[in-house]
């Protein structure tokens, strides 16, 4: 058999295997499907040729011609999907080849191929692909010159696409040469081998979603060759052993296959590692830069230098046109842009327009949620527009496609096409965004460097986090000192207050003189100031530690009676009711617990007094209860009033110091109460309905009594 026949077998088998392996990754992907169609047709085409060589004169040659016909339309469809060009001319070309393939198939069926010109037509039908390639090259030229805009982003970068075109042209021309009888004699037949290599290159490009550079491609070839070679040795040694014994043949083949299956993965890993080392000098240089940058991180102590260092490393490795760092704001609501960098830091506008890029985005922005979901799935949480675009093509649901398209838009709005989060333990502390049109030169179109550099950003996030902890600790210490100073200041204020009030009272504020009005204002304000200062001092007091076992119902009863007897608080028309319960024991500091109860009852009285539209009498009910079962039992004191209730927008501010809606209030009552109850390992809960009621429940750990 001649070289052409032999190489047809190789081409047929490899092309079938390549199509199958691509399709096995994702059966729903249009690109993969079209590739598998082309490779299957090529497999049929070359295998039919091979079979014809073995059994000449059969119908194999006609099959060969049939597959040849359909190579045109399938090739065109594949190229259209690969390069993503929606162009009317290429559409028409596709329709034309489909029509030609159909009519020539009928001609084949009717045995018209015996006419030489029909045969020639069938032979040269795939030539339509050449037209398509020239047409695409023309479109690309205009794209590059900025004369035309693509409706969608191309799968592969413009500069690298010429490889696909040139490769395609070369392969087509040598394949045609093989089959033109006169040329075949002059030039050795290597069209099939060229086509095998080209299909391998394409399969790698589409499954990796990028064009591999020469080094990477070569290393994959070397890996395949080395593994195939080693496995052949294993197989040959075992099978050569047989010495005419068919029983042994079966056994040894089984052992050989078993060994091969076991060896395949580890062998591939080892060979891949070494070829990678040998072939990629760039890899080593990158590793060096990364290591230096990582080392530099350990010496950084302030956030400013850290951001600068992240930008610098990004610039060294990715060489972005423009870059920026966003950091989570202190209040945790937004990420704000803190630093700009890149080759042209001023270019902070959206690509191709003058609109400035966003400077802030919300914490729950879909971009960041997507990063988090990638991280949770154990994937690389880096967003790249190219990968997202490809993901859009792959996805089958419209909803998913829309949300992915929104992510691409989100990246654009930030002025970038690459986002790398600063993730620490699942929390995004900030992120770097960059505009990098193509991976840095030595890496060709290879984005495979992203997983290599990502750990650097993770380490940077950890550094940032430790800085945060450090800054928070310093802030705490600062606040503690400030608290001590404030407590001292409060004492200093309270002492003269007594003297001022005494002096004002001495001047007889109750008299009818017009100035007495001012004396009464002085006394009222002094009282108010005194209340604020006293409560402030209470707030800054350290929590009590001398807990006693007390009966809550006795304490509550005493307090209610005290409040009823209080001359100013026993406002007529407000009823304070106490619902008794059996003995409820808790461990507590009684004075502090009483203070909480007084605060809650006073708040209720104040709320009822301020509520003028009430029709029924004002009612405060103090109730004691035990809730939960077994070890989870808790003691609850509830203070409920039928006052105006609390507005929804005030609810989450209630316990913030100095929050008040009452002109005579200090806004410290509830925050002090909360602090006291938390020191008792309890909590305060609020239930309210506007215009109907408010219930504050103090919940404390319950001490079981003997009766329980
Ligand atoms: P103050 O009572 O000095 O204003 P607090 O911290 O005790 O400070 O209370 C804060 C705010 O909570 C009050 O100003 C009031 O708006 C609201 N509040 C507290 N208790 C009640 C209640 N029982 N009914 C309605 N609003 C209340």
mmCIF file of C-alpha atoms in Angstrom, residues 475-493 533 536-537 539-542 675:
data_model
loop_
_atom_site.group_PDB
_atom_site.id
_atom_site.type_symbol
_atom_site.label_atom_id
_atom_site.label_comp_id
_atom_site.label_asym_id
_atom_site.label_seq_id
_atom_site.Cartn_x
_atom_site.Cartn_y
_atom_site.Cartn_z
ATOM 1 C CA UNK A 475 -8.903 51.272 66.996
ATOM 2 C CA UNK A 476 -10.221 49.315 69.979
ATOM 3 C CA UNK A 477 -7.351 50.487 72.141
ATOM 4 C CA UNK A 478 -7.887 54.059 70.983
ATOM 5 C CA UNK A 479 -11.585 53.831 71.848
ATOM 6 C CA UNK A 480 -10.822 52.374 75.265
ATOM 7 C CA UNK A 481 -8.523 55.307 76.078
ATOM 8 C CA UNK A 482 -11.116 57.700 74.730
ATOM 9 C CA UNK A 483 -13.774 56.030 76.925
ATOM 10 C CA UNK A 484 -11.654 56.498 80.030
ATOM 11 C CA UNK A 485 -11.100 60.153 79.169
ATOM 12 C CA UNK A 486 -14.808 60.646 78.523
ATOM 13 C CA UNK A 487 -15.706 59.075 81.874
ATOM 14 C CA UNK A 488 -13.290 61.499 83.588
ATOM 15 C CA UNK A 489 -14.850 64.376 81.680
ATOM 16 C CA UNK A 490 -18.359 63.265 82.698
ATOM 17 C CA UNK A 491 -17.346 63.379 86.384
ATOM 18 C CA UNK A 492 -15.928 66.865 85.879
ATOM 19 C CA UNK A 493 -19.227 67.983 84.315
ATOM 20 C CA UNK A 533 -24.003 62.175 82.277
ATOM 21 C CA UNK A 536 -23.190 57.773 80.218
ATOM 22 C CA UNK A 537 -21.218 56.820 83.319
ATOM 23 C CA UNK A 539 -22.774 52.850 80.143
ATOM 24 C CA UNK A 540 -19.023 53.030 80.545
ATOM 25 C CA UNK A 541 -19.053 51.072 83.827
ATOM 26 C CA UNK A 542 -17.460 47.641 83.550
ATOM 27 C CA UNK A 675 -24.934 45.704 77.715
#
